Short mmCIF file of C-alpha atoms in Angstrom, two decimals:
data_model
loop_
_atom_site.label_atom_id
_atom_site.label_comp_id
_atom_site.label_asym_id
_atom_site.label_seq_id
_atom_site.Cartn_x
_atom_site.Cartn_y
_atom_site.Cartn_z
CA UNK A 18 0.00 0.00 0.00
CA UNK A 19 2.76 2.46 0.93
CA UNK A 20 4.69 1.63 -2.25
CA UNK A 21 1.51 2.17 -4.23
CA UNK A 22 1.06 5.61 -2.65
CA UNK A 23 4.63 6.57 -3.61
CA UNK A 24 4.11 5.42 -7.20
CA UNK A 25 0.74 7.21 -7.41
CA UNK A 26 2.28 10.41 -6.09
CA UNK A 27 5.12 10.31 -8.62
CA UNK A 28 2.76 9.49 -11.50
CA UNK A 29 0.36 12.33 -10.67
CA UNK A 30 3.29 14.71 -10.17
CA UNK A 31 4.57 13.93 -13.67
CA UNK A 32 1.05 14.14 -15.10
CA UNK A 33 0.48 17.53 -13.47
CA UNK A 34 3.81 18.81 -14.82
CA UNK A 35 2.85 17.61 -18.30
CA UNK A 36 -0.59 19.25 -18.20
CA UNK A 37 0.66 22.57 -16.80
CA UNK A 38 3.88 22.87 -18.79
CA UNK A 39 2.36 25.65 -20.91
CA UNK A 40 1.10 27.60 -17.88
CA UNK A 41 4.24 27.82 -15.76
CA UNK A 42 6.36 30.86 -16.73
CA UNK A 43 9.57 29.80 -18.44
CA UNK A 44 11.77 32.36 -16.76
CA UNK A 45 15.51 31.79 -16.84
CA UNK A 46 15.67 32.52 -13.11
CA UNK A 47 13.40 29.55 -12.40
CA UNK A 48 15.53 26.98 -14.19
CA UNK A 49 18.99 25.69 -13.51
CA UNK A 50 21.44 22.88 -14.07
CA UNK A 51 22.62 20.73 -11.21
CA UNK A 52 25.81 18.73 -11.65
CA UNK A 53 25.52 15.37 -9.92
CA UNK A 54 28.58 13.60 -8.53
CA UNK A 55 29.29 10.00 -9.52
CA UNK A 56 27.27 7.50 -7.49
CA UNK A 57 29.17 5.31 -5.06
CA UNK A 58 28.04 2.79 -2.49
CA UNK A 59 27.89 4.72 0.81
CA UNK A 60 29.86 3.68 3.87
CA UNK A 61 28.12 2.80 7.12
CA UNK A 62 29.70 5.87 8.68
CA UNK A 63 28.16 8.14 6.04
CA UNK A 64 24.77 6.41 6.38
CA UNK A 65 24.80 6.76 10.17
CA UNK A 66 25.81 10.41 9.98
CA UNK A 67 23.10 11.25 7.45
CA UNK A 68 20.48 9.39 9.48
CA UNK A 69 21.50 11.29 12.62
CA UNK A 70 21.47 14.66 10.83
CA UNK A 71 18.05 13.99 9.31
CA UNK A 72 16.68 12.89 12.69
CA UNK A 73 18.00 16.08 14.28
CA UNK A 74 16.48 18.14 11.48
CA UNK A 75 13.08 16.49 11.98
CA UNK A 76 13.14 16.99 15.74
CA UNK A 77 14.16 20.62 15.30
CA UNK A 78 11.88 21.67 12.45
CA UNK A 79 8.86 19.37 12.63
CA UNK A 80 8.49 18.17 16.22
CA UNK A 81 7.58 21.64 17.51
CA UNK A 82 4.67 22.27 15.12
CA UNK A 83 3.47 18.68 15.49
CA UNK A 84 3.45 18.87 19.28
CA UNK A 85 1.73 22.26 19.20
CA UNK A 86 -0.95 21.08 16.78
CA UNK A 87 -1.68 17.91 18.77
CA UNK A 88 -1.96 19.93 22.00
CA UNK A 89 -4.36 22.34 20.25
CA UNK A 90 -6.50 19.43 19.05
CA UNK A 91 -6.53 18.00 22.56
CA UNK A 92 -7.64 21.38 23.93
CA UNK A 93 -10.46 21.67 21.38
CA UNK A 94 -11.60 18.18 22.42
CA UNK A 95 -12.17 19.55 25.92
CA UNK A 96 -14.26 22.59 24.89
CA UNK A 97 -16.90 22.54 26.23
CA UNK A 98 -16.20 19.98 28.99
CA UNK A 99 -18.07 16.75 28.54
CA UNK A 100 -18.26 14.10 25.87
CA UNK A 101 -15.67 14.24 23.10
CA UNK A 102 -18.28 13.86 20.35
CA UNK A 103 -19.99 17.04 21.61
CA UNK A 104 -16.83 19.15 21.66
CA UNK A 105 -16.11 22.11 19.41
CA UNK A 106 -13.59 20.02 17.48
CA UNK A 107 -16.14 17.24 16.93
CA UNK A 108 -18.83 19.63 15.68
CA UNK A 109 -16.54 21.15 13.07
CA UNK A 110 -15.26 17.70 12.08
CA UNK A 111 -18.80 16.37 11.65
CA UNK A 112 -19.46 19.06 9.05
CA UNK A 113 -16.46 17.79 7.06
CA UNK A 114 -17.92 14.29 6.84
CA UNK A 115 -20.61 15.58 4.41
CA UNK A 116 -18.28 16.31 1.45
CA UNK A 117 -16.12 13.29 2.34
CA UNK A 118 -19.05 10.84 2.47
CA UNK A 119 -18.61 9.72 -1.19
CA UNK A 120 -15.15 8.46 -0.21
CA UNK A 121 -16.67 6.35 2.56
CA UNK A 122 -15.19 8.62 5.26
CA UNK A 123 -18.12 9.06 7.63
CA UNK A 124 -16.29 9.02 10.97
CA UNK A 125 -15.81 12.60 12.21
CA UNK A 126 -12.52 11.62 13.85
CA UNK A 127 -11.02 10.71 10.46
CA UNK A 128 -12.40 13.83 8.77
CA UNK A 129 -11.21 16.09 11.58
CA UNK A 130 -7.64 14.79 11.39
CA UNK A 131 -7.32 16.37 7.94
CA UNK A 132 -7.61 19.90 9.38
CA UNK A 133 -4.38 19.98 11.44
CA UNK A 134 -2.76 18.00 8.61
CA UNK A 135 -2.59 21.36 6.83
CA UNK A 136 0.16 22.31 9.30
CA UNK A 137 2.10 19.10 8.60
CA UNK A 138 0.89 15.77 7.28
CA UNK A 139 2.62 14.03 10.21
CA UNK A 140 0.16 15.71 12.60
CA UNK A 141 -2.63 13.48 11.28
CA UNK A 142 -1.30 10.46 13.21
CA UNK A 143 -1.13 12.36 16.51
CA UNK A 144 -4.60 13.80 15.93
CA UNK A 145 -6.06 10.35 15.30
CA UNK A 146 -4.45 9.16 18.52
CA UNK A 147 -6.06 11.98 20.50
CA UNK A 148 -9.47 11.48 18.87
CA UNK A 149 -9.65 7.69 19.11
CA UNK A 150 -7.77 7.07 22.36
CA UNK A 151 -8.31 10.32 24.24
CA UNK A 152 -11.24 8.95 26.25
CA UNK A 153 -9.47 5.79 27.41
CA UNK A 154 -9.06 5.66 31.15
CA UNK A 155 -5.49 6.20 32.32
CA UNK A 156 -3.99 5.87 35.77
CA UNK A 157 -1.51 8.51 37.01
CA UNK A 158 2.05 7.24 37.25
CA UNK A 159 5.01 8.41 39.28
CA UNK A 160 8.24 9.33 37.46
CA UNK A 161 10.04 6.01 37.85
CA UNK A 162 7.08 3.76 36.90
CA UNK A 163 6.32 6.10 34.02
CA UNK A 164 9.86 5.84 32.65
CA UNK A 165 9.74 2.07 33.07
CA UNK A 166 6.50 1.89 31.11
CA UNK A 167 7.98 4.05 28.34
CA UNK A 168 11.05 1.82 28.19
CA UNK A 169 8.90 -1.33 28.00
CA UNK A 170 6.77 0.21 25.26
CA UNK A 171 9.86 1.15 23.26
CA UNK A 172 11.26 -2.35 23.68
CA UNK A 173 8.02 -3.93 22.47
CA UNK A 174 7.93 -1.59 19.47
CA UNK A 175 11.51 -2.47 18.50
CA UNK A 176 10.79 -6.18 18.96
CA UNK A 177 7.63 -6.13 16.83
CA UNK A 178 9.43 -4.14 14.13
CA UNK A 179 12.30 -6.64 14.01
CA UNK A 180 9.87 -9.57 13.83
CA UNK A 181 8.07 -7.94 10.89
CA UNK A 182 11.27 -7.48 8.82
CA UNK A 183 10.83 -10.83 6.96
CA UNK A 184 7.68 -9.42 5.35
CA UNK A 185 9.86 -6.94 3.45
CA UNK A 186 11.30 -9.89 1.54
CA UNK A 187 7.99 -11.68 1.02
CA UNK A 188 8.63 -14.16 3.82
CA UNK A 189 6.10 -15.14 6.51
CA UNK A 190 6.04 -12.73 9.43
CA UNK A 191 7.49 -13.92 12.70
CA UNK A 192 5.40 -11.37 14.61
CA UNK A 193 1.90 -11.55 16.06
CA UNK A 194 -0.13 -14.74 15.77
CA UNK A 195 -2.73 -14.69 13.03
CA UNK A 196 -5.61 -14.89 15.51
CA UNK A 197 -4.47 -11.92 17.61
CA UNK A 198 -6.47 -8.81 16.77
CA UNK A 199 -4.78 -5.39 16.61
CA UNK A 200 -4.95 -3.22 19.69
CA UNK A 201 -4.72 0.49 20.48
CA UNK A 202 -4.99 2.98 17.66
CA UNK A 203 -4.56 0.27 15.01
CA UNK A 204 -7.54 -1.65 16.37
CA UNK A 205 -9.66 1.49 16.71
CA UNK A 206 -8.97 2.49 13.11
CA UNK A 207 -9.75 -1.01 11.88
CA UNK A 208 -13.18 -0.79 13.50
CA UNK A 209 -13.80 2.76 12.28
CA UNK A 210 -13.84 2.14 8.52
CA UNK A 211 -13.56 -0.71 6.01
CA UNK A 212 -10.35 -1.22 4.00
CA UNK A 213 -11.74 0.59 0.93
CA UNK A 214 -12.49 3.71 2.99
CA UNK A 215 -9.08 3.50 4.63
CA UNK A 216 -7.40 3.41 1.21
CA UNK A 217 -9.52 6.36 0.06
CA UNK A 218 -8.46 8.26 3.18
CA UNK A 219 -4.77 7.59 2.49
CA UNK A 220 -5.05 8.70 -1.14
CA UNK A 221 -6.97 11.84 -0.15
CA UNK A 222 -4.31 12.59 2.48
CA UNK A 223 -1.62 12.18 -0.18
CA UNK A 224 -3.27 14.50 -2.69
CA UNK A 225 -5.07 17.22 -0.76
CA UNK A 226 -3.66 20.67 0.00
CA UNK A 227 0.10 20.94 0.53
CA UNK A 228 1.26 21.73 4.05
CA UNK A 229 2.06 25.25 5.21
CA UNK A 230 5.83 24.82 4.73
CA UNK A 231 5.38 23.69 1.11
CA UNK A 232 3.06 26.59 0.29
CA UNK A 233 5.54 29.01 1.86
CA UNK A 234 8.32 27.59 -0.34
CA UNK A 235 6.13 27.91 -3.47
CA UNK A 236 5.29 31.48 -2.49
CA UNK A 237 8.95 32.31 -2.09
CA UNK A 238 10.04 30.72 -5.37
CA UNK A 239 7.07 31.40 -7.70
CA UNK A 240 4.93 34.04 -6.00
CA UNK A 241 1.68 34.25 -4.06
CA UNK A 242 -0.49 33.52 -7.11
CA UNK A 243 1.02 30.09 -7.72
CA UNK A 244 0.86 29.24 -4.02
CA UNK A 245 -2.91 29.96 -4.07
CA UNK A 246 -3.33 27.92 -7.24
CA UNK A 247 -1.62 24.95 -5.57
CA UNK A 248 -3.82 25.42 -2.50
CA UNK A 249 -6.97 25.36 -4.65
#
């Protein structure tokens, strides 16, 4: 599914470029030649360094907006106090389910997650977590038990990821038994919509409005008019 989304995105990007090639101004300042170095197999040191630098860049540039957006969504879930489906966030999200109904997206929690996705697409995951799991009962933990629980959760995540690696090569998964149903957010999403609606949601998320950072870059490079055209 993820590979299909990548291929679909590249295909539609090329198709859009082909269809709009006569509309984009052919200014010499907007074109350039980039000389590529010869390709070589990277060393593990170079791979590790690039991975660390990209992780730092994500934590610095994206983690702040993502955390802020998720906290804002959580706050809107609490206004007014009471049931989550009666909150201000839920009421606005329910209005979005009307135009999204032909895609099979009728759950307001799925529709609402698209709004903060305008800040950054990564925010959608955190928003879904708040919407689907926000009402689950939680017990307060002291610092030490809380850190232990985080460490155990990280260990389980690493273990499950390692056990799923064989699937990348078309081999049977060594992970969860076939009869064990998904839990947490995965289980909640599985109950929220059928697979066809889930695929429609992923494609819509891939193709709808670019995030704020992308629009700002288009505005800087091509002007406000082209940024608005991309938004539309």
